XYZ file of N, CA and C in Angstrom:
690
model
N 82.039 94.057 115.252
C 82.211 93.634 116.643
C 82.093 92.115 116.801
N 82.657 91.412 115.867
C 82.611 89.936 115.948
C 83.915 89.376 116.489
N 83.869 88.129 116.962
C 85.028 87.481 117.577
C 85.238 86.108 117.005
N 86.539 85.739 116.888
C 86.855 84.400 116.395
C 88.285 84.066 116.810
N 88.628 82.787 116.614
C 90.011 82.360 116.817
C 90.929 82.975 115.762
N 90.526 82.787 114.536
C 91.190 83.418 113.368
C 90.152 84.096 112.483
N 90.429 85.333 112.105
C 89.466 86.032 111.252
C 88.253 86.529 111.997
N 88.437 87.537 112.840
C 87.304 88.007 113.643
C 86.198 88.554 112.749
N 86.553 89.270 111.699
C 85.533 89.795 110.807
C 85.240 88.867 109.640
N 86.315 88.283 109.062
C 86.158 87.514 107.831
C 87.352 86.574 107.696
N 87.102 85.369 107.242
C 88.176 84.423 106.899
C 88.052 84.034 105.438
N 89.179 84.090 104.729
C 89.209 83.722 103.340
C 89.967 82.411 103.226
N 89.255 81.339 102.851
C 89.811 80.016 102.771
C 90.603 79.800 101.474
N 91.026 78.551 101.305
C 91.797 78.197 100.119
C 90.976 78.420 98.849
N 91.695 78.936 97.800
C 90.993 79.211 96.554
C 90.582 77.900 95.881
N 89.404 77.901 95.311
C 88.958 76.804 94.459
C 88.415 77.422 93.194
N 89.264 77.498 92.192
C 88.873 78.206 90.995
C 89.345 79.656 91.058
N 88.434 80.577 90.788
C 88.776 81.962 90.763
C 88.957 82.545 92.179
N 90.057 83.197 92.458
C 90.258 83.817 93.773
C 89.176 84.854 94.109
N 88.897 85.020 95.361
C 87.842 85.944 95.816
C 88.266 87.384 95.583
N 87.248 88.216 95.333
C 87.416 89.652 95.368
C 86.525 90.198 96.481
N 87.128 90.874 97.442
C 86.418 91.439 98.576
C 86.484 92.943 98.473
N 85.373 93.562 98.110
C 85.439 94.965 97.691
C 84.349 95.817 98.378
N 84.770 97.059 98.724
C 83.906 98.126 99.201
C 83.133 97.768 100.460
N 83.851 97.205 101.409
C 83.277 96.881 102.711
C 83.913 97.703 103.828
N 83.211 97.795 104.942
C 83.782 98.316 106.154
C 83.853 97.143 107.137
N 85.066 96.836 107.584
C 85.281 95.712 108.513
C 85.904 96.323 109.776
N 85.098 96.399 110.836
C 85.493 97.249 111.943
C 85.097 96.639 113.299
N 86.011 96.834 114.285
C 85.728 96.465 115.706
C 85.726 95.027 115.959
N 86.389 94.200 115.136
C 86.393 92.736 115.368
C 87.676 92.343 116.114
N 87.663 91.163 116.746
C 88.814 90.658 117.482
C 89.062 89.193 117.145
N 90.335 88.810 117.178
C 90.708 87.386 116.995
C 91.780 87.038 118.046
N 91.565 85.896 118.670
C 92.494 85.519 119.732
C 93.856 85.145 119.173
N 93.903 84.596 117.956
C 95.179 84.180 117.369
C 95.611 85.138 116.327
N 94.866 85.299 115.243
C 95.325 86.143 114.143
C 94.198 86.645 113.252
N 94.425 87.831 112.658
C 93.510 88.368 111.718
C 92.254 88.940 112.354
N 92.468 90.010 113.111
C 91.279 90.624 113.743
C 90.213 91.027 112.741
N 90.652 91.657 111.662
C 89.727 92.033 110.592
C 89.518 90.915 109.597
N 90.618 90.493 108.966
C 90.636 89.450 107.952
C 91.749 88.485 108.166
N 91.457 87.217 108.064
C 92.492 86.154 108.072
C 92.452 85.457 106.762
N 93.612 85.377 106.030
C 93.652 84.699 104.751
C 94.515 83.464 104.856
N 93.906 82.308 104.592
C 94.592 81.021 104.754
C 95.608 80.828 103.611
N 96.479 79.815 103.828
C 97.465 79.471 102.798
C 96.722 79.036 101.543
N 97.345 79.350 100.417
C 96.880 79.030 99.054
C 95.717 79.940 98.600
N 95.305 80.827 99.403
C 94.269 81.802 98.949
C 94.987 83.051 98.474
N 94.466 83.655 97.478
C 95.054 84.900 96.920
C 93.948 85.886 96.544
N 93.185 86.354 97.551
C 92.134 87.275 97.229
C 92.576 88.658 96.839
N 91.720 89.389 96.229
C 91.944 90.830 95.993
C 91.088 91.600 96.974
N 91.738 92.392 97.834
C 91.011 93.281 98.751
C 91.029 94.649 98.149
N 89.845 95.162 97.789
C 89.721 96.405 96.986
C 88.781 97.407 97.628
N 89.251 98.615 97.860
C 88.387 99.714 98.352
C 87.694 99.360 99.668
N 88.408 98.699 100.551
C 87.850 98.358 101.869
C 88.357 99.319 102.946
N 87.515 99.563 103.961
C 87.939 100.190 105.193
C 88.069 99.126 106.252
N 89.237 98.938 106.798
C 89.504 97.930 107.815
C 90.009 98.662 109.063
N 89.155 98.846 110.056
C 89.494 99.807 111.107
C 89.174 99.220 112.500
N 90.067 99.540 113.419
C 89.839 99.289 114.889
C 89.594 97.811 115.180
N 90.286 96.970 114.484
C 90.243 95.545 114.777
C 91.518 95.160 115.613
N 91.441 94.030 116.270
C 92.570 93.658 117.109
C 92.766 92.142 117.132
N 94.017 91.739 117.337
C 94.373 90.331 117.405
C 95.721 90.147 118.064
N 96.050 88.903 118.375
C 97.405 88.662 118.859
C 98.446 89.012 117.799
N 98.113 88.643 116.545
C 98.968 88.962 115.399
C 98.089 89.355 114.225
N 98.544 90.336 113.441
C 97.724 90.753 112.304
C 96.403 91.362 112.703
N 96.472 92.498 113.357
C 95.229 93.124 113.839
C 94.252 93.453 112.768
N 94.737 94.030 111.667
C 93.849 94.374 110.572
C 93.701 93.204 109.595
N 94.835 92.798 109.019
C 94.826 91.698 108.004
C 96.027 90.745 108.326
N 95.767 89.468 108.308
C 96.797 88.447 108.501
C 96.811 87.613 107.225
N 97.927 87.645 106.488
C 98.111 86.827 105.324
C 99.028 85.663 105.683
N 98.506 84.442 105.667
C 99.266 83.264 106.118
C 99.666 82.448 104.889
N 100.942 82.540 104.513
C 101.463 81.759 103.353
C 100.585 81.997 102.125
N 100.172 83.216 101.916
C 99.282 83.519 100.815
C 99.841 84.728 100.066
N 99.218 85.034 98.940
C 99.668 86.159 98.187
C 98.500 87.145 98.052
N 97.905 87.354 96.928
C 96.800 88.260 96.797
C 97.230 89.712 96.743
N 96.211 90.591 96.801
C 96.469 92.027 96.659
C 95.602 92.839 97.629
N 96.187 93.912 98.130
C 95.438 94.935 98.840
C 95.595 96.191 98.016
N 94.491 96.670 97.413
C 94.546 97.792 96.561
C 93.527 98.818 97.037
N 93.955 100.052 97.213
C 93.098 101.141 97.652
C 92.284 100.777 98.878
N 92.938 100.235 99.872
C 92.302 99.985 101.161
C 92.808 100.990 102.196
N 91.957 101.311 103.158
C 92.326 102.143 104.297
C 92.336 101.269 105.548
N 93.490 101.124 106.183
C 93.619 100.379 107.436
C 93.963 101.386 108.530
N 93.090 101.519 109.534
C 93.357 102.514 110.557
C 93.014 101.969 111.933
N 93.886 102.263 112.901
C 93.599 101.951 114.311
C 93.564 100.491 114.651
N 94.114 99.633 113.778
C 94.148 98.205 114.089
C 95.366 97.908 114.998
N 95.204 96.890 115.840
C 96.305 96.641 116.805
C 96.600 95.166 116.928
N 97.843 94.878 117.218
C 98.280 93.496 117.478
C 99.130 93.467 118.711
N 98.910 92.481 119.562
C 99.695 92.366 120.759
C 101.154 92.055 120.447
N 101.381 91.340 119.313
C 102.736 91.023 118.923
C 103.102 91.700 117.589
N 102.673 91.131 116.511
C 103.204 91.548 115.194
C 102.094 91.965 114.212
N 102.316 93.070 113.529
C 101.432 93.459 112.458
C 100.134 94.076 112.908
N 100.238 95.263 113.506
C 98.984 95.946 113.857
C 98.062 96.135 112.675
N 98.625 96.671 111.599
C 97.828 96.876 110.376
C 97.777 95.632 109.524
N 98.966 95.145 109.142
C 99.060 94.009 108.219
C 100.227 93.154 108.602
N 100.007 91.829 108.657
C 101.028 90.861 108.872
C 101.139 89.982 107.662
N 102.322 89.934 107.042
C 102.605 89.043 105.920
C 103.468 87.908 106.455
N 102.894 86.751 106.640
C 103.617 85.592 107.208
C 103.861 84.620 106.046
N 105.155 84.554 105.624
C 105.479 83.802 104.424
C 104.543 84.161 103.282
N 104.364 85.466 103.075
C 103.439 85.943 102.120
C 104.057 87.044 101.276
N 103.652 87.139 100.008
C 104.238 88.109 99.086
C 103.093 88.852 98.331
N 102.295 89.617 99.046
C 101.165 90.297 98.416
C 101.589 91.542 97.655
N 100.709 92.015 96.792
C 100.839 93.354 96.246
C 100.008 94.301 97.108
N 100.660 95.345 97.643
C 99.995 96.353 98.445
C 100.170 97.666 97.722
N 99.055 98.207 97.242
C 99.168 99.391 96.358
C 98.047 100.417 96.643
N 98.413 101.655 96.717
C 97.465 102.747 96.917
C 96.742 102.667 98.237
N 97.353 102.046 99.221
C 96.691 101.883 100.510
C 97.165 102.964 101.513
N 96.331 103.213 102.500
C 96.663 104.080 103.598
C 96.610 103.236 104.855
N 97.702 103.195 105.603
C 97.809 102.347 106.830
C 98.273 103.263 107.915
N 97.392 103.526 108.903
C 97.688 104.564 109.876
C 97.208 104.156 111.282
N 97.791 104.790 112.293
C 97.247 104.790 113.647
C 97.159 103.532 114.362
N 98.018 102.519 114.003
C 98.030 101.294 114.784
C 98.749 101.557 116.091
N 98.061 101.355 117.267
C 98.703 101.652 118.541
C 99.700 100.633 119.041
N 99.686 99.441 118.388
C 100.669 98.407 118.751
C 100.803 97.430 117.615
N 101.968 96.814 117.511
C 102.241 95.826 116.496
C 102.856 96.361 115.200
N 102.789 97.708 115.031
C 103.319 98.335 113.842
C 102.382 98.381 112.674
N 102.755 99.082 111.633
C 101.869 99.238 110.454
C 101.895 97.979 109.614
N 103.079 97.622 109.142
C 103.267 96.415 108.290
C 104.397 95.585 108.910
N 104.131 94.327 109.163
C 105.161 93.397 109.632
C 105.305 92.286 108.614
N 106.515 92.049 108.131
C 106.766 90.970 107.180
C 107.603 89.911 107.890
N 106.934 88.817 108.216
C 107.628 87.700 108.891
C 108.592 87.026 107.903
N 108.119 86.796 106.724
C 108.954 86.275 105.607
C 108.180 86.458 104.347
N 108.874 86.798 103.284
C 108.248 86.995 101.998
C 108.769 88.275 101.341
N 108.281 88.501 100.145
C 108.739 89.671 99.370
C 107.529 90.421 98.839
N 106.829 91.147 99.705
C 105.671 91.901 99.252
C 106.082 93.022 98.306
N 105.214 93.409 97.443
C 105.419 94.563 96.569
C 104.639 95.724 97.131
N 105.343 96.752 97.536
C 104.738 97.912 98.195
C 104.907 99.143 97.315
N 103.768 99.651 96.781
C 103.838 100.754 95.849
C 102.767 101.788 96.137
N 103.169 103.055 96.179
C 102.239 104.210 96.288
C 101.331 104.070 97.469
N 101.894 103.728 98.636
C 101.134 103.642 99.867
C 101.524 104.835 100.786
N 100.616 105.129 101.700
C 100.882 106.105 102.742
C 100.788 105.345 104.098
N 101.934 105.106 104.698
C 101.989 104.363 106.005
C 102.534 105.326 107.029
N 101.691 105.668 107.996
C 102.027 106.789 108.889
C 101.506 106.570 110.309
N 102.324 106.978 111.307
C 101.918 107.055 112.688
C 101.482 105.721 113.282
N 102.217 104.674 112.975
C 101.989 103.375 113.563
C 103.051 103.068 114.576
N 102.674 102.401 115.687
C 103.605 102.100 116.780
C 103.845 100.608 116.857
N 105.070 100.216 117.147
C 106.247 101.039 117.446
C 106.956 101.545 116.189
N 106.542 101.127 114.989
C 107.160 101.597 113.759
C 106.175 101.351 112.601
N 106.358 102.081 111.526
C 105.487 101.885 110.352
C 105.762 100.560 109.639
N 107.063 100.198 109.580
C 107.464 98.938 108.963
C 108.329 98.172 109.984
N 108.028 96.890 110.175
C 108.813 96.086 111.096
C 109.314 94.833 110.371
N 110.585 94.500 110.603
C 111.206 93.294 109.971
C 111.181 93.447 108.454
N 111.236 94.703 107.977
C 111.228 94.968 106.534
C 111.796 96.339 106.309
N 112.621 96.530 105.297
C 113.192 97.846 105.034
C 112.101 98.884 104.743
N 112.232 100.067 105.335
C 111.264 101.113 105.136
C 111.352 101.658 103.705
N 110.287 101.496 102.869
C 110.379 101.920 101.478
C 109.946 103.394 101.265
N 109.696 104.131 102.323
C 109.236 105.487 102.177
C 110.229 106.271 101.278
N 109.690 106.982 100.313
C 110.521 107.725 99.389
C 110.891 106.985 98.133
N 110.511 105.686 98.019
C 110.732 104.924 96.837
C 109.413 104.360 96.354
N 109.288 104.121 95.083
C 108.133 103.511 94.455
C 106.817 104.189 94.851
N 106.873 105.502 95.079
C 105.668 106.281 95.360
C 105.207 106.185 96.779
N 105.952 105.511 97.661
C 105.510 105.360 99.075
C 105.819 106.599 99.838
N 104.853 107.044 100.656
C 105.007 108.249 101.485
C 104.642 107.895 102.940
N 104.908 108.837 103.821
C 104.562 108.689 105.239
C 104.135 110.057 105.772
N 102.844 110.380 105.577
C 102.347 111.700 105.936
C 100.926 111.546 106.473
N 100.572 112.503 107.371
C 99.187 112.508 107.874
C 98.199 112.635 106.716
N 97.343 111.623 106.532
C 96.438 111.639 105.374
C 95.291 112.640 105.495
N 95.107 113.193 106.681
C 94.045 114.213 106.882
C 92.686 113.647 106.569
N 92.303 112.587 107.319
C 90.974 112.069 107.216
C 89.974 113.146 107.702
N 88.768 113.043 107.208
C 87.724 114.011 107.661
C 87.467 113.844 109.150
N 87.237 112.616 109.610
C 86.977 112.358 111.025
C 87.121 110.859 111.323
N 88.392 110.473 111.545
C 88.645 109.049 111.782
C 87.945 108.509 112.999
N 87.807 109.386 114.024
C 87.171 108.933 115.281
C 85.710 108.569 115.079
N 85.090 109.179 114.072
C 83.668 108.895 113.758
C 83.550 107.935 112.569
N 84.693 107.405 112.153
C 84.645 106.404 111.045
C 84.523 107.032 109.662
N 84.865 108.350 109.542
C 84.802 108.989 108.237
C 86.238 109.104 107.691
N 86.574 108.248 106.742
C 87.925 108.198 106.178
C 88.017 108.834 104.774
N 87.036 109.693 104.449
C 87.223 110.546 103.292
C 88.404 111.470 103.518
N 89.030 111.926 102.486
C 90.207 112.773 102.607
C 89.834 114.234 102.479
N 90.373 115.066 103.346
C 90.112 116.510 103.240
C 90.741 117.047 101.974
N 90.054 118.042 101.378
C 90.572 118.659 100.185
C 89.960 120.058 99.975
N 90.776 120.961 99.491
C 90.264 122.286 99.100
C 89.387 122.185 97.880
N 89.431 121.034 97.213
C 88.520 120.820 96.113
C 87.183 120.234 96.531
N 87.151 119.726 97.761
C 85.910 119.191 98.314
C 85.946 117.707 98.612
N 85.401 117.333 99.808
C 85.208 115.913 100.113
C 83.731 115.596 100.232
N 83.387 114.363 100.006
C 81.983 113.949 100.049
C 81.518 113.737 101.487
N 80.371 114.315 101.837
C 79.772 114.094 103.148
C 78.571 113.177 102.947
N 78.695 111.894 103.355
C 77.599 110.956 103.083
C 76.356 111.242 103.898
N 76.490 112.000 104.995
C 75.293 112.290 105.830
C 74.461 113.339 105.153
N 75.084 114.405 104.689
C 74.319 115.522 104.048
C 74.132 115.279 102.575
N 74.944 114.373 101.963
C 74.838 114.158 100.547
C 75.386 115.335 99.747
N 76.375 116.004 100.295
C 76.923 117.195 99.655
C 78.461 117.153 99.673
N 79.055 117.963 98.793
C 80.471 118.144 98.796
C 80.819 119.280 99.743
N 81.865 119.042 100.570
C 82.282 120.065 101.577
C 83.706 120.466 101.254
N 83.945 121.776 101.189
C 85.268 122.296 100.867
C 86.076 122.505 102.147
N 87.285 121.997 102.162
C 88.153 122.120 103.321
C 89.221 123.186 103.089
N 89.922 123.558 104.158
C 90.973 124.547 104.083
C 92.353 123.936 103.858
N 92.408 122.566 103.878
C 93.650 121.866 103.689
C 93.353 120.693 102.712
N 94.451 120.161 102.152
C 94.326 119.065 101.209
C 95.216 117.888 101.634
N 94.664 116.672 101.613
C 95.397 115.486 101.988
C 96.550 115.208 101.067
N 97.703 114.782 101.592
C 98.809 114.391 100.729
C 98.546 113.055 99.982
N 97.452 112.379 100.373
C 97.078 111.144 99.669
C 96.198 111.399 98.466
N 95.834 112.661 98.240
C 95.073 113.029 97.050
C 95.978 112.994 95.832
N 95.536 112.336 94.765
C 96.292 112.232 93.516
C 97.685 111.652 93.773
N 97.792 110.713 94.705
C 99.104 110.140 95.089
C 99.179 108.650 94.816
N 98.155 108.062 94.208
C 98.190 106.630 93.900
C 98.998 106.328 92.629
N 99.047 105.077 92.242
C 99.835 104.659 91.093
C 99.333 105.362 89.843
N 100.185 106.107 89.129
C 99.762 106.844 87.913
C 99.218 105.901 86.838
N 99.566 104.614 86.907
C 99.105 103.685 85.892
C 97.710 103.143 86.156
N 97.146 103.414 87.381
C 95.834 102.917 87.724
C 94.689 103.789 87.240
N 93.545 103.164 86.959
C 92.394 103.908 86.491
C 91.868 104.895 87.539
N 91.373 106.035 87.079
C 90.841 107.043 87.973
C 89.498 107.611 87.453
N 88.964 107.025 86.372
C 87.800 107.593 85.702
C 86.547 107.676 86.557
N 86.452 106.846 87.592
C 85.280 106.915 88.478
C 85.305 108.076 89.457
N 86.438 108.746 89.543
C 86.536 109.916 90.437
C 85.922 111.112 89.715
N 85.095 111.853 90.416
C 84.418 112.985 89.813
C 85.410 114.125 89.525
N 85.153 114.857 88.494
C 86.014 115.997 88.118
C 85.772 117.168 89.075
N 86.850 117.965 89.294
C 88.239 117.731 88.842
C 88.940 116.707 89.709
N 89.631 115.759 89.000
C 90.248 114.658 89.745
C 91.754 114.610 89.623
N 92.342 115.614 88.990
C 93.796 115.677 88.901
C 94.443 114.692 87.922
N 93.614 113.869 87.278
C 94.124 112.911 86.319
C 94.933 111.791 86.969
N 94.636 111.532 88.249
C 95.388 110.485 88.930
C 94.583 109.978 90.121
N 94.654 108.680 90.375
C 93.885 108.028 91.435
C 94.336 108.499 92.810
N 93.380 108.631 93.712
C 93.678 108.919 95.134
C 94.126 107.645 95.828
N 94.901 107.775 96.888
C 95.140 106.669 97.779
C 93.926 106.450 98.662
N 93.847 105.246 99.229
C 92.817 104.962 100.226
C 91.545 104.358 99.641
N 90.582 104.107 100.519
C 89.407 103.312 100.205
C 88.494 103.968 99.163
N 88.583 105.256 98.985
C 87.683 105.939 98.039
C 88.338 106.208 96.703
N 89.597 105.761 96.517
C 90.266 105.982 95.261
C 89.527 105.297 94.105
N 89.363 106.021 93.001
C 88.615 105.543 91.813
C 87.177 105.123 92.153
N 86.562 105.852 93.058
C 85.125 105.701 93.318
C 84.454 107.062 93.173
N 83.157 107.084 93.179
C 82.405 108.323 93.006
C 82.513 109.219 94.258
N 83.051 108.680 95.354
C 83.200 109.471 96.564
C 84.625 109.915 96.808
N 85.508 109.780 95.813
C 86.884 110.236 95.958
C 86.903 111.745 96.080
N 87.706 112.263 96.985
C 87.833 113.675 97.187
C 88.344 114.342 95.901
N 87.854 115.554 95.623
C 88.165 116.244 94.391
C 89.473 117.034 94.508
N 90.101 117.228 93.375
C 91.285 118.076 93.304
C 90.836 119.540 93.155
N 91.544 120.425 93.854
C 91.219 121.843 93.769
C 91.410 122.323 92.320
N 90.478 123.087 91.784
C 90.655 123.612 90.431
C 91.889 124.525 90.366
N 92.522 124.471 89.206
C 93.710 125.351 89.024
C 93.344 126.813 89.180
N 94.229 127.569 89.813
C 94.003 129.000 89.983
C 94.381 129.725 88.689
N 93.463 130.552 88.207
C 93.715 131.328 87.005
C 94.260 132.703 87.398
N 95.443 133.009 86.948
C 96.085 134.288 87.238
C 95.927 135.181 86.021
N 95.279 136.320 86.214
C 95.097 137.233 85.088
C 96.112 138.357 85.114
C-alpha cells in the first residue's frame, strides 16, 4: 500500500555491475501516479523478476510492472488484478524487449494484460487470461504458440491473496501447513517451459515446471498420481 510517482512498490535503477535479482516477494496494493504501480524499471536496468506475486497495484501506465527502455526477465511470476488508466494493466514494455516466461497474468480490470509500446519481447509458456480490454495490446496475440495459453488458472483464492493452483494432486495451504486435494486441476500445472528446472517441486510433479509464482518451489501444486487400471 505504498505510493510514488514511479514505482509505487519498488523502483529498479540503472545497473551497476551485476543486474538485480528480485525473487519470491509479494508486491501488492501499491499505486504510482505516472508508471509502475508495482515495479518501475529504469532504462539500462535488466533485472530478473523471479517467483514474485505482483497483485492489485495501479498506475497511469504499467499497473503491475513498467519496463522503460529496459530488458531483463520475468520468470514464474503471477500478476493479478493490476490496473492502468491507459496502457499495460499487468505489464507495459516501453521500448523494452524482456523475456517473459512461465508467468500467469490475469484479471487486470483496465489497461490490458500486456501492452508493448515498442520492442520485441520474448513470450513463452505464459498463461494470460481475462484482462480488459484485451490480454495483449499493440502486440500480436501469441496464444497457441510457444507454449502460451489463455485459460482460467484456477487460483485457490485470489480474493484472499492465495495464488496457489488448484490440483487433484493437492495444493499447499500455508495457513494449516497441509496439502489440500481439490476436485479440479489448474491448466497452469505442468505447463511451464519443459527446459526449465522443476526439481524443487515436491513429488509427484509431472516432470515439468508449473507456471506462476510457485513454479519450481516447495509450494508448487502437485500433479495427480497416475491412475492404475487393473
